[in-house]
């Protein structure tokens, strides 16, 4: 395998990881707030906080890992994205900062503040919307290079059908993934009341998810035909993804095997995300950066890959330990352990 | 006054974010060490005081970590947003430690999560303590890696520059450049020192407010002993940092010392005012001390500022920052020494009002020294972003919106800082130590 491909694969895996763990977190924030407004917080909020409390910082690191790695493997992306995205990037940062710190303030400090929960819920939807525009921009047409500087065409973005379809997909899939996961967590905790509610959410958000995916397909055809055609070549990825979606929803509908159902949710997004990624290549940013031209030098590439492999030896056992403590430990999940 | 173009505004916004992040990051590096130490002593001596200490520190720590994490995420992304041209070039050479730093974060974050929620899970209390070790290693490693990046900016090595093209890149040489040993060790030892003093200051304040108790006495003693160790280490390593500067960045040292003429047996100037003609008034001259700081020899020659073109030297106000940092360093070392001497030979005197209030002041002073040190070091590198390779103005973004972003982030940090402090205060007020003892004895 080329080192470039290896590099982008590593990054893509981490972005996928972030997609899953962050969706759970973002969606949970929304459900927590919604639960509070509809006075059902006593049913679901303890489940949510039991899962989120130990892992929120880890979620953030997935994100940091992705963008630091991107600049490491493909320094040119820093130049184009950095110059173009100062404003949207800063806004996303402020939202992330508010969200992260207020989670900690609310959860470890001042308990039960309505305002903190609201911020936590609202940012849970705004952040995926704003982060998803980075992917939208990668399709080209929203960045222009003029007289040696890079400009971001905001109006194009705001009036593009494609960009709104992506935002829509980002938001609904966040809610879908999160509800699916929390259903699994509730079933594991044997908390039937919470399960019933969360299962409803999961089923409610599944049709919009698939609808939004189709919408994005259609919109991409209008926006970047080359990528769309590539995607058609890789259509088996998307077919597999669709099959996984059906299995997951069917299991939840039948009210059984929530763990398996969530694995299928993860597979659904794995196939779709990698199908999207593979067909995006060789471009990282249409038409300016390809993985060959944008790649760092050979020496750094090798050093990064070695560091990555060495890092995995550290990370995988630690992540496993974390999951064992909080995901697979029945007593903790059921809430029968003290802090 | 330099004009407020996007390069200048980028500098200001970077300074703002880093100046804010560094306070929380410093505590993030140092406090885990003290928590881990306290828990270990508590288990070994079967002393619940120390274990409660570890718990209470951890509870406050989580809140500061959160701010450290989100501001760190800000600076991490801002490096690309504000310095795209710099990152495009530097990323090729120094991407490795940045990447390694995220692994260190990962490691720390995972174990911090486990540590926080498993206080009573294990039969053998050492298992829980063991979980704190990766947290200490992870946060110290992240300080190490990021310091190597900063060291690289001061002393770029491990590549060749041909007509603007970077070739022959050696990532490990770039990472372990001549500035790395002093930079990394000074940053880490000051982080431990500052954290110890911040915790000591809180303890001393509580003694003054609530009266003394065995619990507080132990806490104060433990933090002050730690502070003593790292105060000495800091002064020694700071001395090595001066020698590093003399050898590799003589104009930075000269600017910091207002040392204009190259001469043997140079004096160290403390304070003072710079006259029009480069004459230093009212300064305290310590004979031959600059030669000692620079080369460890009272008669050694120290290169003066006049040897360098004027547009390649840093603003001269950094002299005051340097003096303040060293002054605070000496003060902290002296204070912790006095405390230890008193507690050995004049039991009780170390808890006198005077000493306690001095310790209360020392906490914020240590944090200030961190700020002074960084501003001195960063401004002292100017006009270079990569020393003798790339100028700061050439690394900056060309975007026109940096000013607005500055206001946005300024507001963010005001809110974060304010709420962080009020949450911490509320936490400790609503949850006094006494109730914790009862819970522990259940
Ligand atoms: C509590 C904080 C603190 C204290 C007490 C000291 N320092 Fe410091 N110093 C720092 C915090 C710091 C820092 C924030 O960590 C810096 C900024 C950049 C760096 O590498 O470390 C630094 C940089 C720094 C540098 C510049 C290194 C460079 O730019 O490459 C020198 C020469 C010294 N220090 C020397 C000293 C001496 C001789 C001290 C004697 C007491 C001292 N410092 C105390
Ligand atoms: C690795 C990439 C880094 C970049 C690109 C960078 C860049 C800069 C620049 C351009 C400035 C403005 C200098 C000036 O205003 O004169 C600055 C200031 C500053 N930097 Fe760095 N720096 C880096 C690393 C660090 C690190 C690791 C720290 C430590 C936390 C740090 C701490 C500071 C501080 C405290 C200031 C404020 C100084 C001032 O007020 O000007 N920097 N940085
Ligand atoms: C250019 C300078 C810097 C950058 C780009 C940077 C980047 C970051 C990032 C991205 C995070 C969040 C990581 C997460 O999600 O967990 C973070 C947190 C942290 N940073 Fe910084 N950082 C810088 C300077 C420093 C310095 C100089 C230190 C050490 C003295 C430091 C120590 C830490 C620590 C310990 C954390 C973890 C949070 C905590 O425990 O408080 N950082 N930093």
XYZ file of N, CA and C and ligand atoms in Angstrom, chain B residues 183 186-187 190 193-194 234-235 238-239 241-242 244-245 249 252 293 322 325-326 328-330 332 366 369-370 373-374 376-377, ligand 1:
137
model
N 14.314 23.529 27.322
C 12.933 23.958 27.157
C 11.989 22.993 27.872
N 12.481 22.697 31.686
C 12.050 23.904 32.405
C 10.527 23.998 32.438
N 9.899 23.707 31.299
C 8.435 23.771 31.251
C 7.833 22.775 32.232
N 8.550 23.740 35.966
C 7.748 24.885 36.413
C 6.276 24.512 36.533
N 6.068 22.886 39.868
C 6.263 23.910 40.891
C 5.009 24.764 41.066
N 4.495 25.224 39.946
C 3.333 26.114 40.008
C 2.128 25.398 40.601
N 13.816 24.144 39.297
C 13.524 25.209 38.344
C 14.675 26.209 38.260
N 15.207 26.581 39.407
C 16.301 27.550 39.380
C 17.511 26.959 38.657
N 16.641 26.703 35.010
C 16.590 28.058 34.458
C 17.986 28.561 34.147
N 18.923 28.224 35.000
C 20.308 28.598 34.758
C 20.826 27.944 33.478
N 18.975 27.099 31.027
C 18.283 27.749 29.911
C 19.033 29.004 29.495
N 19.542 29.726 30.482
C 20.334 30.914 30.159
C 21.575 30.540 29.353
N 21.871 27.937 27.476
C 21.424 27.583 26.128
C 21.292 28.846 25.269
N 20.630 29.863 25.831
C 20.415 31.090 25.063
C 21.753 31.692 24.646
N 20.992 31.416 20.967
C 20.203 32.596 20.602
C 20.721 33.810 21.380
N 18.666 36.977 21.889
C 17.520 36.927 22.799
C 17.972 37.232 24.227
N 25.724 33.582 34.390
C 24.481 33.003 33.877
C 24.705 32.434 32.474
N 11.679 39.111 31.950
C 12.737 38.180 32.363
C 13.053 38.378 33.843
N 10.241 37.069 36.042
C 10.220 35.610 36.127
C 11.305 35.117 37.092
N 12.517 35.613 36.894
C 13.607 35.157 37.758
C 13.349 35.581 39.200
N 10.518 36.034 40.701
C 9.513 35.158 41.310
C 10.116 33.790 41.603
N 10.945 33.304 40.688
C 11.584 32.005 40.899
C 12.410 31.986 42.182
N 13.202 33.049 42.362
C 14.029 33.136 43.571
C 13.144 33.216 44.816
N 10.082 32.095 45.216
C 9.430 30.813 45.506
C 10.415 29.839 46.148
N 3.193 32.425 41.079
C 3.751 31.360 40.253
C 3.073 31.338 38.887
N 4.428 34.037 36.876
C 5.763 33.736 36.343
C 5.664 32.911 35.070
N 4.681 32.004 35.041
C 4.471 31.218 33.821
C 4.157 32.164 32.655
N 7.223 34.232 31.737
C 8.214 33.399 31.064
C 7.860 33.167 29.612
N 6.596 32.842 29.368
C 6.208 32.566 27.990
C 6.250 33.813 27.133
N 8.032 36.448 27.564
C 9.441 36.744 27.334
C 10.005 35.855 26.235
N 9.740 34.555 26.355
C 10.345 33.623 25.416
C 9.806 33.821 23.998
C 6.858 29.335 37.562
C 7.403 29.707 36.499
C 8.880 30.031 36.240
C 9.910 30.338 37.109
C 9.853 30.472 38.601
C 11.117 30.509 36.308
N 10.801 30.307 35.007
Fe 12.091 30.532 33.416
N 10.506 30.134 32.134
C 9.281 29.700 32.515
C 8.739 29.714 33.767
C 9.466 30.009 34.932
C 8.450 29.150 31.358
C 7.053 29.657 31.281
O 8.263 27.779 31.517
C 9.419 29.438 30.139
C 8.858 30.216 28.977
C 9.334 29.469 27.762
C 9.998 28.277 28.261
O 10.642 27.485 27.649
O 9.811 28.200 29.612
C 10.656 30.057 30.785
C 11.762 30.392 30.020
C 13.027 30.718 30.511
C 14.166 31.066 29.701
C 14.144 31.186 28.184
C 14.357 29.891 27.485
C 14.141 30.056 26.004
O 13.570 31.062 25.577
O 14.529 29.158 25.288
C 15.231 31.299 30.567
C 16.646 31.691 30.192
C 14.717 31.070 31.915
N 13.381 30.728 31.840
C 15.481 31.176 33.043
C 14.945 31.141 34.336
C 15.741 31.358 35.525
C 17.224 31.625 35.558
C 14.880 31.250 36.584
C 15.385 31.413 38.006
C 14.768 31.398 39.010
C 13.548 30.974 36.059
N 13.624 30.907 34.686
C 12.378 30.816 36.835
